[in-house]
XYZ file of C-alpha atoms in Angstrom:
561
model
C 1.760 6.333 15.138
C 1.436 8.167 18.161
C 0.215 12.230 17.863
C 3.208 13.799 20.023
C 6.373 15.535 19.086
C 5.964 14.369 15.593
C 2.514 15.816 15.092
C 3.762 19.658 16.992
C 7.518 19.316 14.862
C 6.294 18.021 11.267
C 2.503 19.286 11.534
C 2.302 22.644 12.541
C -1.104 24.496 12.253
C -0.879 26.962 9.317
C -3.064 29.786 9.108
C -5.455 28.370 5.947
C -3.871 29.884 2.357
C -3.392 28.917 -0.925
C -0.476 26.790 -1.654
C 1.422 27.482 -4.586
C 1.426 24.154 -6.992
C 5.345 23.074 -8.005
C 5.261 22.685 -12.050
C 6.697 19.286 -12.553
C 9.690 19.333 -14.421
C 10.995 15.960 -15.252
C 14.043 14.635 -13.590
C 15.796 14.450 -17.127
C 15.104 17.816 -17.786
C 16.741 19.258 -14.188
C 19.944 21.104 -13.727
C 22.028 17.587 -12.132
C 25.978 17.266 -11.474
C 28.602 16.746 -13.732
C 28.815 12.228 -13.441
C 32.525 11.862 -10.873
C 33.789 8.604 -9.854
C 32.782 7.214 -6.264
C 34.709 9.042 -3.418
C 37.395 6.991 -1.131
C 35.428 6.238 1.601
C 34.261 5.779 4.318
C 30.903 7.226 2.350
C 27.768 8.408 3.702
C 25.135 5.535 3.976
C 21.489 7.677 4.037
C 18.407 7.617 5.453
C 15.358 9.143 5.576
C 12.292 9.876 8.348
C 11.190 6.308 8.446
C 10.874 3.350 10.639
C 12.698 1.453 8.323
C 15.786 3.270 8.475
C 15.667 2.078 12.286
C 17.158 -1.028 11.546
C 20.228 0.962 9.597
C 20.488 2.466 12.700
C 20.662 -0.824 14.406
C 23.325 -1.925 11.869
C 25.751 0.958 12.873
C 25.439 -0.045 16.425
C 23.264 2.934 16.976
C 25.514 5.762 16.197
C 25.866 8.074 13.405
C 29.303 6.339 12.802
C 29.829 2.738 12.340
C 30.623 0.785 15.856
C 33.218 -1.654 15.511
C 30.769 -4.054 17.495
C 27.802 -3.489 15.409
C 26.814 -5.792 12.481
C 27.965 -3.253 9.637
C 31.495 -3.087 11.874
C 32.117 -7.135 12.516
C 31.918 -7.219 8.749
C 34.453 -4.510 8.093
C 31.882 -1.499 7.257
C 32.947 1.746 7.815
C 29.831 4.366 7.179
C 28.371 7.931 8.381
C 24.471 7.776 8.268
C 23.009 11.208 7.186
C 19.615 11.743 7.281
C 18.201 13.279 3.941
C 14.363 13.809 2.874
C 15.044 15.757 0.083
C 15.401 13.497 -2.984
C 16.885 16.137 -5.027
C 19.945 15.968 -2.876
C 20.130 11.971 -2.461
C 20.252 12.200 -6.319
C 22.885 15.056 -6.407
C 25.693 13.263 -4.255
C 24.613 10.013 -5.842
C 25.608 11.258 -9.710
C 28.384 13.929 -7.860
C 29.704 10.512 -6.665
C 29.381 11.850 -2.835
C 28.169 8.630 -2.163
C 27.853 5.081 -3.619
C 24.186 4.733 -2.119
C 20.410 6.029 -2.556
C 17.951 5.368 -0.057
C 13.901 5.794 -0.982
C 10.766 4.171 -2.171
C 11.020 2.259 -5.211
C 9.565 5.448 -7.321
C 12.207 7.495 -6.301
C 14.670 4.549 -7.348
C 13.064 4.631 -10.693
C 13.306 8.291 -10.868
C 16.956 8.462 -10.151
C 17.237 5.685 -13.429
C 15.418 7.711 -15.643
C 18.018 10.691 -14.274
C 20.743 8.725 -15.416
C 19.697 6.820 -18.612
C 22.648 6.283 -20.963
C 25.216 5.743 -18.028
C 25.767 2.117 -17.330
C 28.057 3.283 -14.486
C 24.805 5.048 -12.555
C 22.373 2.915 -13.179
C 21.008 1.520 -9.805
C 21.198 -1.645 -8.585
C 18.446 -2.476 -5.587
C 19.944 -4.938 -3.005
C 17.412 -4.946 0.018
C 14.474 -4.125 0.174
C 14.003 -2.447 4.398
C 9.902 -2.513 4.436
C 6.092 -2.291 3.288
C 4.330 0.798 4.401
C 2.023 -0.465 6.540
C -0.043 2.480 8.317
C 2.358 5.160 8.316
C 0.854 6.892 4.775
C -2.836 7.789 4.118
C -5.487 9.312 1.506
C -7.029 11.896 3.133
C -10.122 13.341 1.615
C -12.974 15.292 1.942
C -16.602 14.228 2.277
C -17.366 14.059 -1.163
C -15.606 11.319 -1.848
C -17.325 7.924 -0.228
C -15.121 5.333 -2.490
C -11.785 5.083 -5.008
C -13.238 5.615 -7.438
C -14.624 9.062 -6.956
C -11.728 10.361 -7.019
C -11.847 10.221 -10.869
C -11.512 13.533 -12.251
C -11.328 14.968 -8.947
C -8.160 17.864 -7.814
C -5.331 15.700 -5.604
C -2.636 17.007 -3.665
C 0.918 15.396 -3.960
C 4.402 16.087 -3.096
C 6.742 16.631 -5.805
C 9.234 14.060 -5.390
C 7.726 12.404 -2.567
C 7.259 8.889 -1.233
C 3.963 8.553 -2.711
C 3.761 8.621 -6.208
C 3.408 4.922 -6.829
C 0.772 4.724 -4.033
C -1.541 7.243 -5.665
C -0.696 5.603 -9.112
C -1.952 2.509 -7.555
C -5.485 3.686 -6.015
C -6.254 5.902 -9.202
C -5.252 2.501 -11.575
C -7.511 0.402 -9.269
C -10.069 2.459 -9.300
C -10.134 2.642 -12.673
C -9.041 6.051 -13.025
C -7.648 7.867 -16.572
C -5.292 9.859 -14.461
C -4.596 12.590 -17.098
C -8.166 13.613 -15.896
C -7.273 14.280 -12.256
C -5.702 17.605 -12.006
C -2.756 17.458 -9.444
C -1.321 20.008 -6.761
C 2.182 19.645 -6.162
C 3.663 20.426 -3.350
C 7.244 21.347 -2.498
C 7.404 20.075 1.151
C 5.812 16.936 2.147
C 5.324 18.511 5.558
C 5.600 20.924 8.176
C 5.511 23.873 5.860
C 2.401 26.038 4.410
C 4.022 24.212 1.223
C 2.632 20.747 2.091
C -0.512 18.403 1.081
C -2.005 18.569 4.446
C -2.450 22.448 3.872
C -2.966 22.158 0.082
C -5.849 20.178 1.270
C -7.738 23.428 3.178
C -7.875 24.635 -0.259
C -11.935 23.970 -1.377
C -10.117 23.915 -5.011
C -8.499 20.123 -3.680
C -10.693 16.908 -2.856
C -8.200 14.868 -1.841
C -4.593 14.571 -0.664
C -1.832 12.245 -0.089
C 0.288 12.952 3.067
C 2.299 10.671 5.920
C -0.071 9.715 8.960
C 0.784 12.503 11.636
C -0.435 15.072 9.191
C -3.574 12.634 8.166
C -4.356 12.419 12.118
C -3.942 16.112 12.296
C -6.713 16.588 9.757
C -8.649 14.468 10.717
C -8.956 15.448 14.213
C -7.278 12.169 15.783
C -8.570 9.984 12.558
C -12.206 10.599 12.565
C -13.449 13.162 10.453
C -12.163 16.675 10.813
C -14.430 18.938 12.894
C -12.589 21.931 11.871
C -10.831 22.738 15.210
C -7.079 23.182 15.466
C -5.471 22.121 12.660
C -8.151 19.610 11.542
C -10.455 20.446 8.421
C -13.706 20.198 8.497
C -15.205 16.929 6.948
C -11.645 15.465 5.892
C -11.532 11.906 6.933
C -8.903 8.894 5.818
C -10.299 6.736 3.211
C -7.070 4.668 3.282
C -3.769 4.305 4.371
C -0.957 2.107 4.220
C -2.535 -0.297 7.018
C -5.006 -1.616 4.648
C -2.663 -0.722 1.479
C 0.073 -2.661 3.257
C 2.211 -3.975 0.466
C 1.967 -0.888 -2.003
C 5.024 1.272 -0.924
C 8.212 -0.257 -0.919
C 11.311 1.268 0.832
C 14.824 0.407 -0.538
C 18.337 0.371 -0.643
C 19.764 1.026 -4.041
C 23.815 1.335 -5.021
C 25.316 2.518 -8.116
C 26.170 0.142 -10.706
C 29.759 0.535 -11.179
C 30.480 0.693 -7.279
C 28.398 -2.814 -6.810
C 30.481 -4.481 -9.508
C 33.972 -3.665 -7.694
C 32.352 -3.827 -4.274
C 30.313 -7.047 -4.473
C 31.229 -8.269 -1.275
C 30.672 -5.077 0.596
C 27.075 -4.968 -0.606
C 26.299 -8.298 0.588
C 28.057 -7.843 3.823
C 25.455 -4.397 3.917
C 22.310 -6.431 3.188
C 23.756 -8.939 5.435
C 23.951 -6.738 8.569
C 20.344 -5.422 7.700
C 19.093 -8.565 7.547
C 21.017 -9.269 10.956
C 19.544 -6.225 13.080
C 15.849 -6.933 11.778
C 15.734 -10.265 12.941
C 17.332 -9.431 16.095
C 14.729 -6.357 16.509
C 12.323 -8.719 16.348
C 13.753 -10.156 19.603
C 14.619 -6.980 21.748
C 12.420 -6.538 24.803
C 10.831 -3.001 25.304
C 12.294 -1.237 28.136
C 15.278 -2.860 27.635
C 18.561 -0.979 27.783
C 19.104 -2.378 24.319
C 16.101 -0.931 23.253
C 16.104 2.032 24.741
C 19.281 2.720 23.475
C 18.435 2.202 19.728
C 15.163 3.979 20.392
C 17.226 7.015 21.853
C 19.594 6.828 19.045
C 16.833 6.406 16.452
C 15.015 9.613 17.805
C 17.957 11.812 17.422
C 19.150 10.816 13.706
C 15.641 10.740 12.401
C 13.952 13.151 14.270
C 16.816 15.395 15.885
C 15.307 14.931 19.077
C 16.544 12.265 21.877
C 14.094 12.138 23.892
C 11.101 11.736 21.264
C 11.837 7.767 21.714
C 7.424 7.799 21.881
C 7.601 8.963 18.384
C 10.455 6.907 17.263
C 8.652 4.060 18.471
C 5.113 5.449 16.521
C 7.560 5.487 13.191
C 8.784 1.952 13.508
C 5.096 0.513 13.825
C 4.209 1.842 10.833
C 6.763 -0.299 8.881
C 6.749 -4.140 8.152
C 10.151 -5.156 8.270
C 10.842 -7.984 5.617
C 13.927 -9.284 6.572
C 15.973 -11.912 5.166
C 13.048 -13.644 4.323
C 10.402 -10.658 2.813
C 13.564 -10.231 0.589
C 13.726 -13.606 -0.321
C 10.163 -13.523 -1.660
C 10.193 -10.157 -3.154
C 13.323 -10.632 -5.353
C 13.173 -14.216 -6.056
C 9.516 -15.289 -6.212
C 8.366 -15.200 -9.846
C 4.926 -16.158 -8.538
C 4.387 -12.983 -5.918
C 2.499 -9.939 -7.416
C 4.672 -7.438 -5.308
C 7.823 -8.666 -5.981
C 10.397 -6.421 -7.571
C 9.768 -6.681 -10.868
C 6.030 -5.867 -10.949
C 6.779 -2.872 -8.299
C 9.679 -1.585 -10.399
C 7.010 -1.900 -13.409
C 4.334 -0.131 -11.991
C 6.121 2.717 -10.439
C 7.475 3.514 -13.493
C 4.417 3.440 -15.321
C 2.907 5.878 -12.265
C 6.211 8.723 -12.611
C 5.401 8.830 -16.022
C 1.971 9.042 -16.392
C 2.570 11.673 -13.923
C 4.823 13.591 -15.972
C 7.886 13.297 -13.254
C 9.781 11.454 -16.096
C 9.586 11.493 -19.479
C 10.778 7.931 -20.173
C 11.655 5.131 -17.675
C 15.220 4.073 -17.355
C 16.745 0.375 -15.759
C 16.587 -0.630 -12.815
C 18.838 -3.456 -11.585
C 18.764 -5.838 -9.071
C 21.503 -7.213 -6.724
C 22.527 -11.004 -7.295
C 22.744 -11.884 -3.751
C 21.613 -15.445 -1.718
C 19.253 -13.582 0.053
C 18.455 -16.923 1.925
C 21.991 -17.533 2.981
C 21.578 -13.649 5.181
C 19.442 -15.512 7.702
C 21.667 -17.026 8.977
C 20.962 -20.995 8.441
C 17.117 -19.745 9.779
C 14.643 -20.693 7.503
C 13.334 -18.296 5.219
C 10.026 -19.767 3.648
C 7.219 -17.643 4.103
C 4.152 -19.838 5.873
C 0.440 -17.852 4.991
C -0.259 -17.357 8.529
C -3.877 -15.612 9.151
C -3.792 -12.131 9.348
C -7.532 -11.260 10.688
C -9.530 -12.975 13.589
C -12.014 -14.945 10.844
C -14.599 -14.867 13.854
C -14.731 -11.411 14.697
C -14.211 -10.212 11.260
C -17.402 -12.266 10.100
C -19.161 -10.445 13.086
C -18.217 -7.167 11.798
C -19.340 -7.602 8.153
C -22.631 -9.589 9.676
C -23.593 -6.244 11.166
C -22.971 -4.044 8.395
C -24.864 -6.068 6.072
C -27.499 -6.140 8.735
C -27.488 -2.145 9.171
C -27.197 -1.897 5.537
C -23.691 -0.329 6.088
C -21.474 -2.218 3.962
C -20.843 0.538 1.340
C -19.357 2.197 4.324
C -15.529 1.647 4.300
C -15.821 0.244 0.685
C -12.977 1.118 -1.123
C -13.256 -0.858 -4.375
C -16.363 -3.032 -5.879
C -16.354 -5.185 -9.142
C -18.617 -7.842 -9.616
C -18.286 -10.864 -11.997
C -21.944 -12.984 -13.212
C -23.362 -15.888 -13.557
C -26.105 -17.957 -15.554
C -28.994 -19.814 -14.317
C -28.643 -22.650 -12.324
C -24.919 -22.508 -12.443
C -22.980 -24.669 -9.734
C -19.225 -24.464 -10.979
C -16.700 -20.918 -11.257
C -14.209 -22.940 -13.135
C -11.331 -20.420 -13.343
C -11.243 -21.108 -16.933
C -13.803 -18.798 -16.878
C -13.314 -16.340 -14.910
C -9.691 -15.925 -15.129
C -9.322 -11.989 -15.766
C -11.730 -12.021 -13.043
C -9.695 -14.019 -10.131
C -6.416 -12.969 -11.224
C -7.593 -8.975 -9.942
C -9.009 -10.896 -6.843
C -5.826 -12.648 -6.022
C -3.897 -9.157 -7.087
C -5.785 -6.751 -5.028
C -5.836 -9.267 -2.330
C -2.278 -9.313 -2.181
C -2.214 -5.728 -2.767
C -4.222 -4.656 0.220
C -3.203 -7.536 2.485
C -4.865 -5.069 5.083
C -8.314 -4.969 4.206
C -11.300 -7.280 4.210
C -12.495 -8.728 1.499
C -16.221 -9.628 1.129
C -17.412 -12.316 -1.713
C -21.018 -11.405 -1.794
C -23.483 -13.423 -3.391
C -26.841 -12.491 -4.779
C -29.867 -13.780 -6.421
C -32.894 -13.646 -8.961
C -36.188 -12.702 -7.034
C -37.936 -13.749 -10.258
C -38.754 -16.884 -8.947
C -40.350 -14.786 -5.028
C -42.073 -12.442 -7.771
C -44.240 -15.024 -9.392
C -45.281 -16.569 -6.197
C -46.126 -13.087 -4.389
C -48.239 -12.876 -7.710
C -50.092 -15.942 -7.379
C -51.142 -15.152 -3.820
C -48.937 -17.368 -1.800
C -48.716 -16.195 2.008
C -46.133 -15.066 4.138
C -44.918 -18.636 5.206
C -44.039 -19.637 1.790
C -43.006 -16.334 0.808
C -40.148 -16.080 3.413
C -39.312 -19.581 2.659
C -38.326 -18.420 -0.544
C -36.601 -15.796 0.265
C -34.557 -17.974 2.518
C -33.793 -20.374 -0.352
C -32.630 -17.877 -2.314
C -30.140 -16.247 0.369
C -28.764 -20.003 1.194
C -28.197 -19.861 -2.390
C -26.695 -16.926 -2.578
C -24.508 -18.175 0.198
C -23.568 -21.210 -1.685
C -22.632 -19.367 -4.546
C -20.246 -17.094 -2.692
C -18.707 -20.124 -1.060
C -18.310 -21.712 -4.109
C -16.264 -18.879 -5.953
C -14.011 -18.135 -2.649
C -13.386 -21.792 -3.197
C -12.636 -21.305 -6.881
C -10.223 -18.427 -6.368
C -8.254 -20.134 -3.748
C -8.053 -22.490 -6.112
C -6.750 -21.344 -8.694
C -4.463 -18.861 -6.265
C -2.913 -22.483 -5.657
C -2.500 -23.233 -8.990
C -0.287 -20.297 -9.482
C 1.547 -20.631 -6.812
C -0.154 -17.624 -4.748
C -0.455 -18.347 -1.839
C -3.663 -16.637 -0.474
C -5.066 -16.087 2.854
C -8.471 -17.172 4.043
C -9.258 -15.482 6.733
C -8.926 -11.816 4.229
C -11.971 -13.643 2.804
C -15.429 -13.145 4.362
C -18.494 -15.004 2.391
C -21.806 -12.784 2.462
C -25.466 -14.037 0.980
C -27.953 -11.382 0.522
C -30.429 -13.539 -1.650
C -32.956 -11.093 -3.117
C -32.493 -8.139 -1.079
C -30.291 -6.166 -2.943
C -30.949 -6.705 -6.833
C -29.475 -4.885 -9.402
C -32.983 -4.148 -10.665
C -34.020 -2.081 -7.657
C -36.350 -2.341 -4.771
C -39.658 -0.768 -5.385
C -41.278 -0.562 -2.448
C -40.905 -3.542 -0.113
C -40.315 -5.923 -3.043
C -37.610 -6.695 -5.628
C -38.542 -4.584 -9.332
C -39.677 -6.913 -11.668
C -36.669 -7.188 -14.348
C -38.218 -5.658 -17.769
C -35.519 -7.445 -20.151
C -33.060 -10.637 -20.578
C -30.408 -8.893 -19.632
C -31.972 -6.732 -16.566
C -33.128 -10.512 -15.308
C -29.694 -11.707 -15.812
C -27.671 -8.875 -13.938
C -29.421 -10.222 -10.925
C -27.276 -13.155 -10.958
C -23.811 -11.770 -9.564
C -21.267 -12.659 -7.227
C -19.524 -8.841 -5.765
C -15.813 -8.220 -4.430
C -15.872 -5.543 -2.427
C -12.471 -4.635 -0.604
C -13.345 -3.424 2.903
C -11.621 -1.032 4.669
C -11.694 -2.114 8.275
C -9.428 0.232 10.025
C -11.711 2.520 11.727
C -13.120 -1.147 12.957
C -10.472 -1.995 15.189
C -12.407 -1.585 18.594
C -14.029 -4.720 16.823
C -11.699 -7.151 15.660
C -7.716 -6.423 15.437
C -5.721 -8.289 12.436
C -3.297 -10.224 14.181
């Protein structure tokens, strides 16, 4: 997203203070409206500050009020969009029966069902999913964390409420985190007020902080690392955002249950039209009066500003619109880690280990032929590569030669193997390949490296015996070709058995590194491998590593395409 109107209106330099931390009270225990019947319409369809909510905008023929010749009008709709961040309020005129609908990430959804547990009437119903976050949300953090997993135990800034609960639910779980050992800072505002993670994060109290991108480019003086000038802090830097955790933070529709049961029809017809404008956003030229129209429109309902159409545009590239057929796949495809079920699943278990609920209530979803909204287009999903393989094996080729790979890690597990071993039948490795094929899927945005490495035991005894350099380096060259091998073998192996259940994963997020001997788990004393002292020291040399790669800051590189 671009740094203009959106950085000076939502990112404001603050003079450096303490923020005051929100005590989370959970949603059941808040002071909500008395439950009314839906209001005769026509109702107010929301939105929030989000490139998603561009192709709403699209559906009402872009204006506030529903054009007869838009999609939402040729099917009879009739709606006022009103733009409202505050969740709070969503919820309010949801329950007050002000409106039918509730727009937000899927943790919000789930917070609004725990809200309303007990009433059948309430509970929502999710019938389109609009997007993936996919660079327009960030972990900002200081310079003492290097990895994920340091942020174990460490102070992190939030916003109560916020879109990003289940995306710092996710990090901490993958990192292995027991998040009732982080201490959190809540915020009120998620930005443009002293009340925000961006300045929570000035605080020397707070390591880390999650916050939307203009505020994470703000801090990090242009997304480097924060020099301290302006409104940057010194040594913050982004250890990941939405870009490389591209299929964490999903953004949905949601109506209430009794409402979808008497208005069927007008539900579909809604997820129709969205599914209508995406595909034919897809399509519009830029610069075109078409475009320039919705982008005009777009930049006055979301950011109350015509003329920011720069901005609008920065919004909009920081969403993946899934269309007719991302919705096909995430409500219908058992087989797809990030389909609704496991999302509504995990960002339930994220509000409450956060304490923003104190039990999770039901979340339905919408029986609807999401196929049939394309239109008679097809709507299978091909695995398409998403990285140049070429340039991408160029990248990690130089970090491993500048000894720079822990650079940009984000997470690292490794899995082992015995001697002489030539098969990674997945019967083996199972627990092991289902995280791959998770996290791959996961972070469809990052890199990751299957690393292979090897016992020097075998360059030890000859360097003992007094063999020269030629046979020496020989060796060592077996052993990385090896190593190599090995790697291959288990990439191999995991798309395997990523075929076998039906995951469809892509190669080119797959780069194969052999280091040989050079990097044992033993240690390197001096210019040589350390002699293993046990069984099991010798044996930990024989490992095959996963390390997801943040490659973001290597776009002057390569460019995923």
């Amino acid at each position: 997203m671009t740094k203009s109107l959106i950085t000076c209106l939502l990112a404001l330099p603050m003079m450096a203070q303490a923020v005051t931390s929100v005590n989370v009270v959970p949603v059941e225990s808040r002071s909500l409206p008395s439950t009314r019947s839906v209001a005769s319409g026509p109702h107010d369809l929301p939105m929030i500050t989000w490139g998603g909510d561009i192709a709403t905008i699209a559906s009402n023929g872009s204006n506030a009020v529903t054009q007869k010749s838009s999609p939402f009008g040729k099917s009879g709709l009739a709606y006022k969009l009103v733009r409202e961040d505050v969740f709070q309020n969503q919820l309010n005129n949801y329950i007050s029966g002000k409106t039918p609908f509730i727009r937000g990430s899927m943790s919000m959804i789930n917070m609004a069902a725990s809200a309303v547990k007990g009433s059948k009437n309430l509970t929502p119903v999710v019938f389109y999913q609009l997007t993936w976050s996919s660079g327009g949300d960030a972990l900002v953090v200081k310079n003492n964390i290097k990895r994920a997993s340091d942020l174990c135990g460490k102070t992190i800034a939030l916003n109560y409420d916020g879109p990003h609960l289940n995306y710092a639910y996710r990090v901490l779980s993958d990192a292995g985190c027991e998040i009732k050992k982080n201490k959190f800072v809540w915020t009120q505002d998620l930005t443009g007020t002293d009340e925000s993670p961006l300045e929570a994060l000035r605080s020397t109290k707070v390591d880390a902080a999650f916050m939307i991108i203009p505020d994470a480019l703000a801090a990090t003086s242009g997304g480097n690392v924060g020099d301290g000038s302006e409104d940057s802090i010194k040594g913050a830097n982004i250890l990941l955002s939405t870009k490389t955790a591209n299929r964490v933070i999903a953004d949905v529709y949601a109506v209430r249950h009794d409402y979808y049961q008497a208005n069927r029809k007008e539900i579909v017809n809604i997820a129709k039209g969205l599914a209508e404008s995406q595909a034919a956003m897809s399509k519009i030229k830029r610069g075109s009066a078409e475009y320039t129209k919705l982008m005009r429109s777009s930049a006055d309902l979301l950011l109350d500003a015509p003329d920011a159409t720069v901005d609008a545009e920065g919004l909009l590239l920081d969403a993946t619109m899934v269309g007719a057929a991302g919705n096909v796949s995430f409500f219908k495809e058992k087989n797809n880690f990030r389909n609704f079920e496991q999302i509504v699943k995990e960002s339930a278990e994220g509000i409450k280990a956060f304490g923003v609920v104190k039990s999770a209530g039901k979340v339905l979803k919408a029986d609807i032929d999401y196929g049939s909204l394309a239109g008679g287009a097809s709507t299978s999903q091909k695995t398409r590569a998403a990285f140049d393989a070429n340039k991408v094996a160029k990248v990690v080729e130089a970090k491993q030669k500048q000894g720079t790979l822990e650079d940009g890690t984000v997470f690292e597990f490794e899995i082992f193997f015995k001697p002489n071993q030539k098969a990674f039948d997945a019967s083996l490795y199972q627990e092991q390949f289902k995280r791959v094929t998770q996290l791959a899927q996961t972070y469809a945005g990052a890199v990751i490296t299957v690393e292979g490495h090897s016992d020097p035991m075998g360059y030890l005894r000859k360097k003992k015996t007094g063999e020269g350099s030629f046979v020496l380096n020989q060796v060592k060259q077996s052993a990385k070709n090896l190593s190599m091998t090995r790697a291959q073998q288990v990439r191999g192996a995991i798309v395997e058995y990523g075929s076998k259940q039906q995951v469809a994963l892509d190669l080119s997020q797959f780069s194969v590194v052999g280091h040989g001997i050079s990097n044992p788990k033993t240690g390197v004393c001096g210019v040589d491998p350390c002699a293993p002292k046990s069984e099991k020291e010798w044996l930990s040399n024989m490992r095959v590593v996963f390390r997801i790669l943040q490659v973001e800051a290597e776009e002057s590189a390569f460019t995923p395409l």
